[in-house]
Coordinates of C-alpha atoms and ligand atoms in Angstrom, one line a residue:
M1 CA 121.6 7.5 213.5
T2 CA 124.4 5.4 215.0
R3 CA 127.9 5.1 213.7
K4 CA 129.6 1.8 213.4
N5 CA 133.1 1.2 214.8
M6 CA 132.9 4.2 217.2
R7 CA 135.7 4.2 219.7
N8 CA 136.5 6.4 222.6
K9 CA 139.0 9.1 221.9
T10 CA 142.5 9.2 223.4
A11 CA 143.6 12.2 225.5
E12 CA 145.7 13.4 222.5
E13 CA 142.7 13.3 220.2
I14 CA 140.5 15.2 222.8
T15 CA 143.2 17.9 223.0
A16 CA 143.4 18.1 219.2
D17 CA 139.6 18.4 219.0
V18 CA 139.5 21.2 221.4
L19 CA 142.4 23.1 219.7
R20 CA 140.5 22.8 216.4
T21 CA 137.5 24.7 217.8
F22 CA 139.6 27.8 218.1
E23 CA 140.8 27.7 214.5
N24 CA 138.3 30.3 213.3
T25 CA 139.1 32.9 215.9
A26 CA 139.5 36.2 214.1
D27 CA 141.9 37.7 216.5
P28 CA 145.3 35.9 216.1
R29 CA 146.5 36.8 219.5
L30 CA 143.3 35.5 221.2
K31 CA 143.7 32.3 219.1
Q32 CA 147.3 31.8 220.2
V33 CA 146.4 32.5 223.9
M34 CA 143.4 30.1 223.9
Q35 CA 145.2 27.3 222.1
S36 CA 148.2 27.6 224.3
L37 CA 146.0 27.6 227.4
V38 CA 144.3 24.4 226.3
K39 CA 147.6 22.7 225.5
H40 CA 149.1 23.5 228.8
L41 CA 146.0 22.9 230.9
H42 CA 145.5 19.5 229.2
A43 CA 149.2 18.7 229.8
F44 CA 148.8 19.7 233.4
V45 CA 145.8 17.4 233.9
E46 CA 147.7 14.5 232.1
D47 CA 150.7 15.1 234.4
V48 CA 148.9 15.4 237.7
R49 CA 145.9 13.1 236.9
P50 CA 143.7 14.7 239.5
T51 CA 140.8 12.7 241.0
T52 CA 137.4 14.2 240.4
Q53 CA 137.3 15.4 244.0
E54 CA 140.7 17.0 243.7
W55 CA 139.5 18.9 240.6
L56 CA 136.3 20.0 242.3
D57 CA 138.5 21.2 245.3
A58 CA 140.7 23.2 242.9
L59 CA 137.7 24.9 241.4
E60 CA 136.4 25.6 244.9
F61 CA 139.8 27.1 245.7
L62 CA 139.5 29.5 242.8
K63 CA 135.9 30.4 243.8
D64 CA 137.2 31.2 247.3
T65 CA 140.0 33.3 245.8
G66 CA 137.3 35.5 244.2
K67 CA 135.5 35.9 247.5
Y68 CA 138.6 37.6 248.9
C69 CA 138.6 40.3 246.3
D70 CA 137.2 43.8 246.7
D71 CA 138.2 47.4 246.0
T72 CA 141.1 47.3 248.5
R73 CA 142.3 43.7 248.1
N74 CA 142.9 41.4 245.1
E75 CA 143.5 37.8 246.2
F76 CA 144.1 36.8 242.5
I77 CA 147.1 39.2 242.3
L78 CA 148.4 37.7 245.6
L79 CA 148.0 34.2 244.2
C80 CA 150.0 35.2 241.1
D81 CA 152.6 36.9 243.3
T82 CA 153.1 33.9 245.5
L83 CA 153.2 31.5 242.5
G84 CA 156.0 33.7 240.9
V85 CA 153.8 34.5 237.9
S86 CA 153.7 38.2 238.6
I87 CA 157.4 38.6 238.7
L88 CA 157.7 36.5 235.4
I89 CA 155.3 39.0 233.8
D90 CA 157.4 41.8 235.1
L91 CA 160.6 40.2 233.7
I92 CA 159.0 39.7 230.2
N93 CA 157.5 43.2 230.0
N94 CA 159.8 45.5 231.9
G95 CA 163.3 45.0 230.7
K96 CA 165.0 48.3 231.3
A97 CA 168.0 49.9 229.8
E98 CA 171.3 49.6 231.7
G99 CA 171.2 52.1 234.5
A100 CA 167.5 52.6 234.6
T101 CA 165.6 51.8 237.8
E102 CA 164.4 48.2 237.8
S103 CA 160.8 47.5 238.2
T104 CA 159.1 44.9 240.5
L105 CA 155.6 43.9 241.5
L106 CA 152.7 46.2 241.8
G107 CA 151.3 44.0 244.7
P108 CA 147.7 43.6 245.7
V109 CA 147.2 46.7 247.9
H110 CA 147.8 49.6 245.6
R111 CA 144.9 52.1 245.8
F112 CA 144.2 54.8 243.2
G113 CA 143.5 58.4 244.3
A114 CA 146.1 58.9 247.1
P115 CA 146.3 62.6 247.9
E116 CA 148.9 64.7 246.1
L117 CA 151.0 66.2 248.8
P118 CA 153.6 69.0 249.1
H119 CA 157.3 68.1 249.5
G120 CA 158.1 67.3 253.1
A121 CA 154.6 66.1 253.9
D122 CA 154.1 63.2 256.3
I123 CA 152.4 60.4 254.6
A124 CA 152.1 58.4 257.8
A125 CA 150.2 61.0 259.9
G126 CA 147.7 58.3 261.0
S127 CA 150.4 55.9 262.2
Q128 CA 151.3 55.9 265.9
D129 CA 154.3 53.6 265.9
G130 CA 157.4 53.4 263.9
I131 CA 160.8 55.2 263.5
P132 CA 160.3 58.6 261.9
T133 CA 161.8 58.4 258.5
V134 CA 162.8 61.0 255.8
V135 CA 162.9 59.8 252.2
K136 CA 164.8 62.1 249.8
C137 CA 164.5 61.3 246.1
R138 CA 165.7 62.4 242.8
V139 CA 164.2 61.4 239.4
L140 CA 166.8 61.4 236.6
D141 CA 167.1 60.3 233.0
L142 CA 169.7 58.0 231.7
G143 CA 172.1 61.0 231.1
R144 CA 171.6 61.9 234.8
N145 CA 169.6 65.0 233.9
P146 CA 166.8 65.8 236.3
V147 CA 163.3 64.8 235.3
A148 CA 160.9 67.6 236.4
D149 CA 157.1 67.2 237.0
A150 CA 157.2 63.4 237.3
L151 CA 154.2 62.1 239.3
I152 CA 155.3 59.7 242.0
D153 CA 152.8 57.4 243.8
V154 CA 154.1 56.1 247.1
W155 CA 152.6 53.5 249.4
Q156 CA 153.9 51.3 252.2
A157 CA 153.1 49.3 255.3
N158 CA 153.3 51.2 258.6
G159 CA 155.7 50.6 261.5
D160 CA 153.6 47.6 262.5
G161 CA 153.7 46.0 259.1
L162 CA 150.1 46.9 258.2
Y163 CA 148.6 48.6 255.2
D164 CA 145.8 51.1 255.8
S165 CA 143.3 48.7 254.3
Q166 CA 144.2 46.2 257.0
I167 CA 143.4 48.6 259.9
P168 CA 139.7 48.6 260.7
E169 CA 140.0 51.8 262.8
L170 CA 140.9 53.8 259.7
D171 CA 137.5 52.9 258.3
G172 CA 138.7 53.1 254.6
K173 CA 140.8 56.3 255.1
M174 CA 144.2 56.3 253.4
D175 CA 147.4 56.3 255.4
C176 CA 151.0 55.7 254.4
R177 CA 150.1 56.7 250.9
G178 CA 150.7 59.9 248.9
R179 CA 151.6 61.3 245.5
F180 CA 154.3 63.8 244.9
R181 CA 155.6 65.8 241.9
S182 CA 159.3 66.2 241.2
D183 CA 160.6 69.8 241.1
E184 CA 162.9 71.4 238.5
G185 CA 165.8 69.5 240.0
G186 CA 163.9 66.2 239.8
R187 CA 163.7 66.2 243.6
F188 CA 160.9 65.2 245.9
F189 CA 161.0 64.3 249.6
F190 CA 158.6 63.2 252.3
R191 CA 158.3 62.1 255.9
T192 CA 157.0 58.7 256.8
V193 CA 157.7 55.9 259.3
R194 CA 160.2 53.1 258.7
P195 CA 158.0 50.3 257.2
K196 CA 158.1 47.0 259.0
F197 CA 158.4 43.6 257.3
Y198 CA 155.0 41.9 257.0
S199 CA 153.1 38.8 256.2
V200 CA 151.0 38.8 253.1
P201 CA 147.3 38.3 254.2
V202 CA 146.8 34.7 255.2
D203 CA 143.1 34.7 256.0
G204 CA 142.2 33.9 252.4
S205 CA 142.8 31.2 249.9
V206 CA 146.4 32.1 249.4
G207 CA 147.1 31.7 253.1
R208 CA 145.5 28.3 253.0
M209 CA 147.8 27.3 250.1
L210 CA 150.9 28.6 251.9
R211 CA 150.1 26.7 255.1
A212 CA 149.3 23.5 253.1
V213 CA 152.7 23.5 251.4
N214 CA 154.7 24.6 254.5
R215 CA 155.8 28.0 253.0
H216 CA 156.3 31.2 254.9
S217 CA 154.2 34.3 254.0
M218 CA 156.7 37.0 254.8
R219 CA 157.8 40.0 252.7
P220 CA 161.0 42.0 253.7
S221 CA 160.2 45.7 254.6
H222 CA 159.9 48.0 251.6
I223 CA 158.3 51.1 250.2
H224 CA 156.4 51.0 246.9
F225 CA 156.9 53.6 244.2
M226 CA 155.2 54.2 240.9
I227 CA 156.7 56.9 238.8
N228 CA 155.1 58.5 235.7
A229 CA 156.6 61.3 233.6
N230 CA 155.9 62.6 230.2
G231 CA 158.3 61.2 227.6
Y232 CA 159.5 58.4 229.8
E233 CA 158.7 54.7 230.5
S234 CA 156.8 54.5 233.7
V235 CA 158.2 52.3 236.5
T236 CA 156.5 50.5 239.3
T237 CA 159.0 49.3 241.9
H238 CA 159.9 48.9 245.6
I239 CA 162.8 50.0 247.6
F240 CA 163.8 47.3 250.2
D241 CA 165.4 48.1 253.6
A242 CA 168.9 46.7 253.4
N243 CA 168.9 46.1 257.2
D244 CA 165.9 43.8 257.2
S245 CA 166.9 40.3 258.1
H246 CA 163.9 39.0 256.2
L247 CA 165.8 39.6 253.0
E248 CA 167.7 36.4 254.0
G249 CA 164.7 34.3 254.3
G250 CA 163.4 35.2 250.9
D251 CA 160.3 37.1 249.8
T252 CA 157.2 35.0 249.4
T253 CA 156.4 37.0 246.3
F254 CA 159.9 36.7 244.7
A255 CA 160.1 40.5 244.1
V256 CA 163.5 41.4 245.5
K257 CA 166.1 42.6 243.0
Q258 CA 169.6 43.5 244.2
S259 CA 169.5 47.0 242.8
L260 CA 166.4 47.8 244.8
I261 CA 168.0 47.1 248.2
R262 CA 169.0 50.4 249.7
P263 CA 170.4 51.6 253.1
F264 CA 167.9 53.0 255.6
V265 CA 170.4 55.0 257.7
L266 CA 169.7 55.7 261.4
R267 CA 170.6 59.3 262.4
D268 CA 171.0 60.2 266.1
K269 CA 169.6 63.6 265.9
P270 CA 167.7 65.7 263.3
D271 CA 169.3 68.5 261.3
D272 CA 167.5 71.8 260.7
E273 CA 165.6 70.6 257.6
T274 CA 164.5 67.5 259.4
K275 CA 163.3 69.6 262.4
R276 CA 161.2 71.6 260.0
M277 CA 159.5 68.4 259.0
G278 CA 158.5 68.0 262.7
I279 CA 161.0 65.4 263.7
D280 CA 162.9 66.1 267.0
S281 CA 164.3 62.7 267.7
A282 CA 166.5 60.0 266.1
Y283 CA 165.3 59.2 262.7
C284 CA 166.0 57.2 259.6
L285 CA 167.2 58.7 256.4
V286 CA 166.7 57.1 252.9
D287 CA 168.4 58.7 249.9
L288 CA 167.2 57.5 246.6
E289 CA 167.6 58.0 242.9
F290 CA 165.2 56.8 240.3
V291 CA 166.5 56.7 236.7
L292 CA 163.9 56.7 233.9
Q293 CA 164.5 55.7 230.3
A294 CA 162.9 57.7 227.5
S295 CA 159.8 56.1 226.0
Ligands
FE2_301 FE1 154.1 46.0 250.0

């Protein structure tokens, strides 16, 4: 059967047709998400007016992004990080009370199952280079009372700016990672190496994007922390080295917040406690407080 007076639909009509197909979605949140996605995606296409080849290239880019994902690397997280989407998600979801430690990105290289270590342990035992560094921390509540038995996941790049997953010689072994529990005073401390600034991985699709748009790929040096304690909001954050000149050039993942920039203080010689941690030379001391808000 043929219809008379059939005409091609306009872009607006096509968008309206697609939106209508989601009207019977039982889950209201899913309906909202899908309709908003269609609206914005159609608006993007109308704005950019890609050629067919450009659209196929974009789909190939996403396919390539998937190829660079495995258990130790997630190129989609990196893509969201470098497009500023991850930090927007953080901003929406992690508004903390005044005085609580601010959150920032999880990043693409967190690994579950880092070893739980005693206070004072060296998380960077597999790293040859880098300034020995002692990180002393206290976990507090908003009233500055200690939070005991918090579980703190720590991970960082080594003194060469590399994560363990980027070092073939480690053959999948973890380095510069560990988990600690705070004591009755909310304290924990560990030995490491001063992390070096680094470039996000640029051998995948994100690197191709950054080169194409003439953007740098650098991240200022930092240590990642994820803190969980019963009765408190968990916080995933970084501490940035205040002396790193790469803070000036901007973080390619937009993750720096002023309150997370802390001094990494060089000390000429170790005190007794530092000697007990096996450090007999100049070292770097980082003193931190993490403040949790009740859940
Ligand atoms: Fe990092």
